[in-house]
Amino acid sequence: MALYVYKFGGTSVGTVERIKAVAEKVKKAHEMGNQIVVVVSAMSGETNRLIGLAKEMQAQPIERELDVLISTGEQVTMALLSMALHEIGCNACSYTGGQVKILTDSSYTKARIRQIDDARIHTDLAQGKVVVVAGFQGIDEHDNITTLGRGGSDTTAVALAAALKADECLIFTDVDGVYTTDPRVEPRARRLDRITFEEMLEMASLGSKVLQIRSVEFAGKYNVALRVLSSFTEGCGTLITYEESPMESALISGIAFNRDEAKLTITGVPDLPGVAFTILGPIANANIEVDMIIQNIAEDATTDFTFTVHRNDYQRAKSILEQTCADLGARKVTGDDAIVKVSIVGVGMRSHAGIASTMFKTLATEGINIRMISTSEIKISVVVDEKYLELAVRALHAAFKLDQASTSV
Ligand code: ADP
Ligand code: ASP
Ligand code: MG
């Protein structure tokens, strides 16, 4: 007998009809003799609607109360799915994160799972029930409701699969797997049969929202067999694997992009020891995450310093930097919040030269100016103007022949 964790995202449970269809799918798997735990998201649009309500009440909603509010979306779906299962003769029981219990730290809106009590779930499974669990939420040691960050139901599913030692965690969504890039931007994107865990981690962290990054981290840490597939069509989806296949010679596996970027520059900074800390210390103290950082070679004893932040933090970071600029006697602060980051990802990059130059040549041919570059062992990221996002993704997709099964440049 196999134990599977199934996770259904917002669009997969977006209407009563969809929830009924999910119930049928779950019942079928259960009747084949499997034990099934189902993790559900809020019905599509619901989390955004709840956040909107909170913002009508408070411009910056108190995070504890925001979590109480937004965790209700998943509670609605779990009850409806359990009802739908009963209705078709499948015994089920639904639980909130707190009821399970999924213990988290107290970082409201971005809590981390610390421990999962699997006793209740195992008892229900042993009694032949399907267990339905609300995704995206947990409870801290003082019984406060917490949420796991946007897209957090993926992490609930993988964490449960790890705790229950499930045979596989299946993430059902509105695409039939992980693609070479977001098919909404490049319709010629191709589904990958498999992707290495390492590549998936990079793709998720560089903006591919098909899986929440923490779910991929969790899967890697606890060796959870993870698959992404469609809730609408049949198929085997994409398997996240832990080994590189020697058969696959892909140099680049995928292209990720992130629209949530903004950049800030401070010029004419005295080139002295400790300057990077003086600039970035106050930004870190304000709990603003910095991504790329560039410091120019100093000329005339001054230097320029550029870094990127999440677009939501742009205004706050800018005013902090303006204060630092005055304190340091630097020249000026400039910024741009109409930029995006486009990245190519692939383990094949390790053993092949010339990938960066192909990337830069492709962008140059399209007349796209690169504003920042950063590289690591298996990725190259560039910052470009927002208006070039689609063009850059499509041009790179074609240049690296990602629409073809075997890629070579
Ligand atoms: P769910 O509500 O099921 O969690 P999400 O909207 O969070 O679904 O994730 C699925 C979406 O991720 C797809 O509709 C697709 O537009 C987007 N996406 C981004 N990058 C990729 C990629 N590389 N492969 C597949 N989908 C991607
Ligand atoms: N409902 C939450 C969100 O929209 C969590 C999830 O769907 O994974 O972000
Ligand atoms: Mg999601």
Coordinates of C-alpha atoms and ligand atoms in Angstrom, one line a residue:
M1 CA 0.0 0.0 0.0
A2 CA 1.4 3.4 -1.0
L3 CA 1.0 6.7 0.8
Y4 CA 0.7 9.8 -1.4
V5 CA 0.3 13.5 -0.6
Y6 CA -1.7 15.3 -3.2
K7 CA -1.7 19.1 -3.3
F8 CA -4.2 21.1 -5.3
G9 CA -3.5 24.8 -6.0
G10 CA -6.0 27.6 -6.3
T11 CA -7.2 27.2 -9.8
S12 CA -7.6 23.4 -9.3
V13 CA -10.2 24.2 -6.5
G14 CA -11.4 27.4 -8.0
T15 CA -15.1 26.5 -8.2
V16 CA -17.5 24.0 -6.7
E17 CA -17.3 22.0 -9.9
R18 CA -13.5 21.9 -9.7
I19 CA -13.6 20.7 -6.1
K20 CA -16.0 17.9 -7.2
A21 CA -13.6 16.9 -9.9
V22 CA -10.7 16.9 -7.4
A23 CA -12.9 14.7 -5.1
E24 CA -13.4 12.2 -8.0
K25 CA -9.6 12.1 -8.7
V26 CA -8.8 11.5 -5.0
K27 CA -11.5 8.8 -4.6
K28 CA -10.1 7.0 -7.6
A29 CA -6.6 6.9 -6.2
H30 CA -8.0 5.9 -2.8
E31 CA -10.0 3.0 -4.3
M32 CA -6.9 1.7 -5.9
G33 CA -5.8 0.9 -2.3
N34 CA -3.6 3.9 -1.7
Q35 CA -3.5 6.1 1.4
I36 CA -4.1 9.7 0.4
V37 CA -3.5 12.9 2.3
V38 CA -4.8 16.0 0.3
V39 CA -3.4 19.5 0.9
V40 CA -5.5 22.3 -0.5
S41 CA -5.0 25.9 -1.4
A42 CA -7.6 28.7 -1.1
M43 CA -10.0 28.9 -4.1
S44 CA -8.3 31.0 -6.7
G45 CA -8.3 34.8 -6.0
E46 CA -9.4 34.2 -2.4
T47 CA -6.1 35.0 -0.7
N48 CA -5.8 38.2 -2.8
R49 CA -9.4 39.2 -1.9
L50 CA -8.7 38.7 1.8
I51 CA -5.5 40.7 1.6
G52 CA -7.5 43.5 -0.1
L53 CA -10.0 43.5 2.7
A54 CA -7.3 43.8 5.3
K55 CA -5.7 46.7 3.4
E56 CA -9.1 48.5 3.5
M57 CA -8.9 48.3 7.2
Q58 CA -5.2 49.1 7.7
A59 CA -2.7 50.3 5.1
Q60 CA -0.1 48.0 6.8
P61 CA -2.2 45.3 8.4
I62 CA -1.1 43.9 11.7
E63 CA 0.6 40.7 10.7
R64 CA -0.8 38.5 13.4
E65 CA -4.4 39.4 12.4
L66 CA -3.5 39.2 8.7
D67 CA -2.6 35.6 9.2
V68 CA -5.8 34.9 11.1
L69 CA -7.6 36.4 8.1
I70 CA -5.8 34.9 5.2
S71 CA -5.6 31.4 6.6
T72 CA -9.4 31.2 6.3
G73 CA -9.2 30.7 2.5
E74 CA -7.7 27.2 2.9
Q75 CA -10.2 26.3 5.6
V76 CA -13.1 26.9 3.2
T77 CA -11.6 24.6 0.6
M78 CA -10.7 21.8 3.0
A79 CA -14.3 21.6 4.3
L80 CA -15.8 21.7 0.9
L81 CA -13.5 19.0 -0.4
S82 CA -14.2 16.8 2.6
M83 CA -18.0 17.3 1.9
A84 CA -17.5 16.5 -1.8
L85 CA -15.7 13.3 -0.8
H86 CA -18.5 12.2 1.6
E87 CA -21.0 13.0 -1.1
I88 CA -19.5 10.4 -3.4
G89 CA -19.1 7.8 -0.7
C90 CA -15.5 8.4 0.3
N91 CA -14.8 8.7 4.1
A92 CA -12.8 11.9 4.7
C93 CA -11.9 14.3 7.5
S94 CA -10.4 17.8 7.2
Y95 CA -8.0 19.6 9.5
T96 CA -6.5 23.1 9.8
G97 CA -2.8 23.4 10.2
G98 CA -3.3 24.0 13.9
Q99 CA -5.4 20.9 14.3
V100 CA -2.8 18.6 12.7
K101 CA -0.6 20.2 14.3
I102 CA 1.9 21.9 12.1
L103 CA 4.1 23.8 14.5
T104 CA 5.9 26.8 13.0
D105 CA 8.0 29.7 14.3
S106 CA 6.2 33.0 15.0
S107 CA 7.3 34.9 11.9
Y108 CA 3.8 35.9 10.8
T109 CA 3.2 35.9 7.0
K110 CA 6.4 34.0 6.4
A111 CA 6.6 31.3 9.1
R112 CA 8.8 28.3 8.9
I113 CA 7.6 24.8 9.8
R114 CA 9.5 23.4 12.8
Q115 CA 7.7 20.1 13.5
I116 CA 4.6 18.1 12.4
D117 CA 2.6 15.9 14.6
D118 CA 1.6 13.0 12.3
A119 CA -0.3 10.9 14.9
R120 CA -3.8 12.1 14.0
I121 CA -3.3 11.7 10.3
H122 CA -1.9 8.2 10.7
T123 CA -4.9 7.2 12.9
D124 CA -7.3 8.4 10.2
L125 CA -5.4 6.8 7.4
A126 CA -5.4 3.5 9.3
Q127 CA -9.2 3.8 9.6
G128 CA -9.4 4.1 5.8
K129 CA -10.1 7.8 5.7
V130 CA -8.8 10.4 3.2
V131 CA -7.2 13.2 5.2
V132 CA -7.7 16.7 3.9
V133 CA -5.3 19.4 5.3
A134 CA -5.4 23.1 4.8
G135 CA -2.3 24.3 3.1
F136 CA -0.3 27.5 3.8
Q137 CA -0.9 27.6 7.6
G138 CA 0.4 26.4 10.9
I139 CA 0.4 27.4 14.5
D140 CA 3.2 28.7 16.8
E141 CA 4.1 27.5 20.3
H142 CA 1.6 30.0 21.8
D143 CA -1.2 28.7 19.5
N144 CA -1.2 31.8 17.3
I145 CA -2.2 31.1 13.7
T146 CA 0.7 31.6 11.2
T147 CA 1.0 31.4 7.4
L148 CA 3.9 30.2 5.3
G149 CA 4.2 33.0 2.7
R150 CA 2.6 33.2 -0.8
G151 CA 2.5 29.8 -2.5
G152 CA 3.0 28.2 0.9
S153 CA 0.6 25.3 0.3
D154 CA 3.4 23.6 -1.7
T155 CA 5.5 23.7 1.4
T156 CA 2.7 22.2 3.6
A157 CA 2.4 19.3 1.1
V158 CA 6.2 18.6 0.9
A159 CA 6.6 18.9 4.7
L160 CA 3.7 16.5 5.3
A161 CA 5.1 14.1 2.8
A162 CA 8.4 14.2 4.6
A163 CA 6.8 13.8 8.0
L164 CA 4.6 10.9 6.9
K165 CA 7.4 9.3 4.8
A166 CA 5.1 9.4 1.8
D167 CA 6.0 7.5 -1.3
E168 CA 5.5 10.6 -3.4
C169 CA 4.3 14.2 -3.2
L170 CA 2.2 15.2 -6.2
I171 CA 1.7 18.9 -6.8
F172 CA -1.4 19.3 -9.0
T173 CA -1.6 22.7 -10.7
D174 CA -2.9 24.4 -13.8
V175 CA 0.1 23.4 -16.0
D176 CA 1.1 19.8 -16.7
G177 CA 4.6 20.1 -15.3
V178 CA 7.7 22.3 -15.0
Y179 CA 8.4 24.0 -18.3
T180 CA 11.6 25.4 -19.8
T181 CA 10.1 28.8 -18.9
D182 CA 6.7 30.2 -17.9
P183 CA 4.4 29.1 -20.8
R184 CA 2.4 32.3 -20.2
V185 CA 5.4 34.3 -21.5
E186 CA 6.7 31.8 -24.1
P187 CA 4.1 29.6 -25.6
R188 CA 6.8 27.5 -27.2
A189 CA 8.1 26.5 -23.8
R190 CA 8.4 22.7 -23.4
R191 CA 7.5 20.5 -20.5
L192 CA 10.5 18.8 -18.9
D193 CA 10.1 15.2 -18.0
R194 CA 12.6 15.6 -15.2
I195 CA 14.6 18.5 -13.7
T196 CA 17.3 18.2 -11.1
F197 CA 16.5 19.3 -7.6
E198 CA 19.4 21.8 -7.8
E199 CA 18.0 23.4 -11.0
M200 CA 14.5 23.5 -9.6
L201 CA 15.8 25.3 -6.5
E202 CA 17.5 27.9 -8.7
M203 CA 14.4 28.3 -11.0
A204 CA 12.2 28.8 -7.9
S205 CA 14.5 31.2 -6.2
L206 CA 14.9 33.2 -9.5
G207 CA 11.2 33.7 -9.9
S208 CA 9.5 30.6 -11.3
K209 CA 6.5 30.5 -9.0
V210 CA 5.4 27.0 -10.1
L211 CA 6.8 25.8 -6.8
Q212 CA 7.4 27.8 -3.6
I213 CA 11.1 27.8 -3.0
R214 CA 10.8 26.5 0.5
S215 CA 9.0 23.4 -0.7
V216 CA 11.9 22.6 -3.0
E217 CA 14.4 23.2 -0.1
F218 CA 12.3 20.9 2.1
A219 CA 12.1 18.2 -0.6
G220 CA 15.9 18.3 -1.0
K221 CA 16.6 18.2 2.8
Y222 CA 14.2 15.2 3.4
N223 CA 14.6 13.5 0.1
V224 CA 10.9 13.7 -0.8
A225 CA 10.0 12.4 -4.2
L226 CA 8.3 15.4 -5.8
R227 CA 6.3 15.6 -9.0
V228 CA 4.4 18.6 -10.6
L229 CA 1.5 17.7 -12.8
S230 CA -1.9 19.0 -14.1
S231 CA -5.1 18.6 -12.2
F232 CA -7.0 19.1 -15.5
T233 CA -5.3 16.5 -17.8
E234 CA -3.8 13.1 -17.4
G235 CA 0.0 12.7 -17.7
C236 CA 3.1 12.0 -15.7
G237 CA 4.2 15.7 -15.3
T238 CA 7.7 16.6 -14.2
L239 CA 9.7 14.6 -11.7
I240 CA 12.2 16.5 -9.6
T241 CA 15.2 14.2 -9.5
Y242 CA 18.2 14.1 -7.3
E243 CA 20.6 12.7 -10.0
E244 CA 21.7 14.2 -13.2
S245 CA 20.9 12.0 -16.1
P246 CA 24.1 11.4 -18.2
M247 CA 21.7 10.9 -21.2
E248 CA 20.5 14.5 -21.1
S249 CA 23.0 16.8 -22.6
A250 CA 21.0 20.0 -22.0
L251 CA 23.3 23.0 -21.3
I252 CA 20.4 25.1 -20.1
S253 CA 17.3 23.6 -18.6
G254 CA 15.2 26.7 -18.1
I255 CA 14.7 30.4 -18.0
A256 CA 13.4 32.1 -14.9
F257 CA 12.4 35.7 -14.5
N258 CA 11.4 38.0 -11.7
R259 CA 9.3 41.1 -12.2
D260 CA 9.4 42.2 -8.5
E261 CA 12.8 43.9 -8.8
A262 CA 14.0 47.5 -8.3
K263 CA 17.5 48.9 -8.2
L264 CA 19.2 51.7 -6.3
T265 CA 22.5 53.4 -7.0
I266 CA 24.5 55.7 -4.8
T267 CA 27.3 57.6 -6.6
G268 CA 30.4 59.4 -5.4
V269 CA 30.9 57.3 -2.3
P270 CA 34.3 57.9 -0.6
D271 CA 36.2 54.7 -1.3
L272 CA 37.1 53.7 2.3
P273 CA 37.0 50.4 4.3
G274 CA 33.6 49.7 5.7
V275 CA 31.7 51.6 3.1
A276 CA 29.6 48.6 1.9
F277 CA 28.6 48.0 5.5
T278 CA 27.7 51.7 6.0
I279 CA 25.4 51.5 3.0
L280 CA 23.8 48.1 3.4
G281 CA 23.8 48.0 7.3
P282 CA 20.8 50.3 7.6
I283 CA 19.0 48.5 4.8
A284 CA 19.4 45.2 6.6
N285 CA 18.3 46.7 9.8
A286 CA 15.1 47.8 8.1
N287 CA 14.6 44.1 7.3
I288 CA 14.9 44.7 3.6
E289 CA 16.5 41.9 1.6
V290 CA 19.2 42.8 -0.9
D291 CA 19.8 40.6 -3.9
M292 CA 22.5 41.7 -6.5
I293 CA 25.3 44.0 -5.4
I294 CA 27.8 45.8 -7.6
Q295 CA 30.6 48.1 -6.5
N296 CA 32.6 49.9 -9.2
I297 CA 36.4 50.1 -9.3
A298 CA 37.2 53.4 -7.6
E299 CA 38.3 56.4 -9.6
D300 CA 39.3 59.7 -8.0
A301 CA 39.0 58.1 -4.6
T302 CA 35.2 57.7 -4.9
T303 CA 33.1 54.7 -6.1
D304 CA 29.5 53.9 -7.2
F305 CA 27.5 51.2 -5.5
T306 CA 24.3 49.6 -7.0
F307 CA 22.0 46.9 -5.5
T308 CA 18.6 45.4 -6.1
V309 CA 15.7 45.0 -3.7
H310 CA 12.1 43.7 -3.9
R311 CA 9.9 46.3 -5.6
N312 CA 7.7 46.5 -2.6
D313 CA 10.7 47.7 -0.5
Y314 CA 11.9 50.3 -3.1
Q315 CA 10.6 53.5 -1.6
R316 CA 11.6 52.5 1.9
A317 CA 15.1 51.5 0.7
K318 CA 15.4 54.7 -1.3
S319 CA 14.7 57.0 1.7
I320 CA 17.2 55.1 3.9
L321 CA 19.8 55.4 1.2
E322 CA 19.2 59.1 0.8
Q323 CA 19.9 59.5 4.5
T324 CA 23.1 57.4 4.2
C325 CA 24.1 59.6 1.2
A326 CA 23.8 62.7 3.3
D327 CA 25.7 61.1 6.2
L328 CA 28.6 59.9 3.9
G329 CA 28.8 63.1 1.9
A330 CA 28.2 61.0 -1.3
R331 CA 27.1 62.6 -4.6
K332 CA 23.6 61.3 -5.2
V333 CA 21.0 58.5 -5.1
T334 CA 19.3 57.3 -8.2
G335 CA 16.9 54.4 -8.6
D336 CA 14.7 52.5 -11.1
D337 CA 11.7 50.3 -10.2
A338 CA 10.9 49.3 -13.8
I339 CA 13.5 46.6 -14.1
V340 CA 13.3 42.8 -14.2
K341 CA 15.7 40.0 -13.7
V342 CA 16.0 37.3 -16.3
S343 CA 18.1 34.1 -15.6
I344 CA 19.2 31.1 -17.4
V345 CA 19.6 27.9 -15.3
G346 CA 21.3 24.6 -16.0
V347 CA 23.8 22.2 -14.5
G348 CA 25.3 21.8 -18.0
M349 CA 26.8 25.2 -17.5
R350 CA 29.4 23.8 -15.2
S351 CA 31.2 21.9 -17.9
H352 CA 30.6 24.2 -20.9
A353 CA 32.2 27.5 -21.8
G354 CA 30.6 30.1 -23.9
I355 CA 27.1 30.1 -22.4
A356 CA 27.5 33.6 -21.0
S357 CA 28.7 35.0 -24.4
T358 CA 25.7 33.3 -26.2
M359 CA 23.4 35.0 -23.7
F360 CA 24.9 38.4 -24.0
K361 CA 25.1 38.2 -27.8
T362 CA 21.4 37.2 -28.0
L363 CA 20.4 40.2 -25.9
A364 CA 22.7 42.5 -27.9
T365 CA 21.2 41.4 -31.2
E366 CA 17.7 42.3 -29.8
G367 CA 19.0 45.7 -28.7
I368 CA 18.4 44.9 -25.0
N369 CA 20.7 46.8 -22.7
I370 CA 22.0 44.7 -19.8
R371 CA 22.1 46.8 -16.6
M372 CA 23.5 44.3 -14.1
I373 CA 24.9 40.8 -14.3
S374 CA 25.5 38.1 -11.7
T375 CA 26.6 34.5 -12.1
S376 CA 26.9 31.4 -10.0
E377 CA 27.9 27.8 -10.9
I378 CA 24.6 26.9 -12.6
K379 CA 23.0 30.2 -13.4
I380 CA 23.5 33.6 -15.1
S381 CA 21.2 36.5 -14.3
V382 CA 20.8 39.8 -16.0
V383 CA 18.8 42.9 -15.0
V384 CA 17.1 44.6 -17.9
D385 CA 14.4 47.1 -18.4
E386 CA 10.9 45.8 -17.7
K387 CA 9.7 46.5 -21.2
Y388 CA 12.2 43.9 -22.6
L389 CA 11.1 41.0 -20.4
E390 CA 9.1 39.0 -22.9
L391 CA 11.5 39.7 -25.8
A392 CA 14.5 38.7 -23.6
V393 CA 12.9 35.4 -22.5
R394 CA 11.7 34.5 -26.0
A395 CA 15.0 35.4 -27.6
L396 CA 17.0 33.3 -25.1
H397 CA 14.6 30.5 -25.3
A398 CA 15.2 30.3 -29.0
A399 CA 19.0 30.9 -28.8
F400 CA 19.4 28.0 -26.4
K401 CA 17.0 25.8 -28.5
L402 CA 14.9 25.1 -25.5
D403 CA 11.8 24.4 -27.6
Q404 CA 13.7 21.3 -28.9
A405 CA 14.1 18.1 -27.0
S406 CA 17.9 18.0 -27.1
T407 CA 19.6 21.3 -26.5
S408 CA 23.0 22.3 -27.9
V409 CA 24.2 25.7 -28.9
Ligands
ADP1 P1 -1.2 26.9 -8.0 O1 -2.3 27.8 -7.8 O2 -1.6 25.5 -8.5 O3 -0.2 26.8 -6.8 P2 0.7 28.7 -9.4 O4 0.0 29.8 -10.1 O5 1.3 29.0 -8.0 O6 -0.4 27.5 -9.3 O7 1.8 28.0 -10.3 C1 1.5 27.6 -11.6 C2 1.9 28.7 -12.6 O8 3.3 28.8 -12.6 C3 1.7 28.3 -14.0 O9 0.3 28.7 -14.4 C4 2.7 29.1 -14.8 O10 2.2 30.3 -15.4 C5 3.7 29.5 -13.7 N1 5.1 29.2 -14.1 C6 6.2 30.0 -13.9 N2 7.3 29.4 -14.4 C7 6.9 28.1 -14.8 C8 7.7 27.0 -15.3 N3 9.0 27.1 -15.5 N4 7.0 25.9 -15.6 C9 5.6 25.8 -15.4 N5 4.9 26.9 -14.9 C10 5.5 28.0 -14.6
ASP2 N1 -3.4 30.6 -0.8 C1 -2.1 30.9 -0.7 C2 -1.6 31.9 -1.8 O1 -2.4 32.3 -2.6 C3 -1.2 29.7 -0.6 C4 -1.1 28.9 -1.8 O2 -2.0 28.9 -2.7 O3 -0.2 28.1 -1.9 O4 -0.5 32.3 -1.8
MG3 MG 1.4 28.0 -6.2

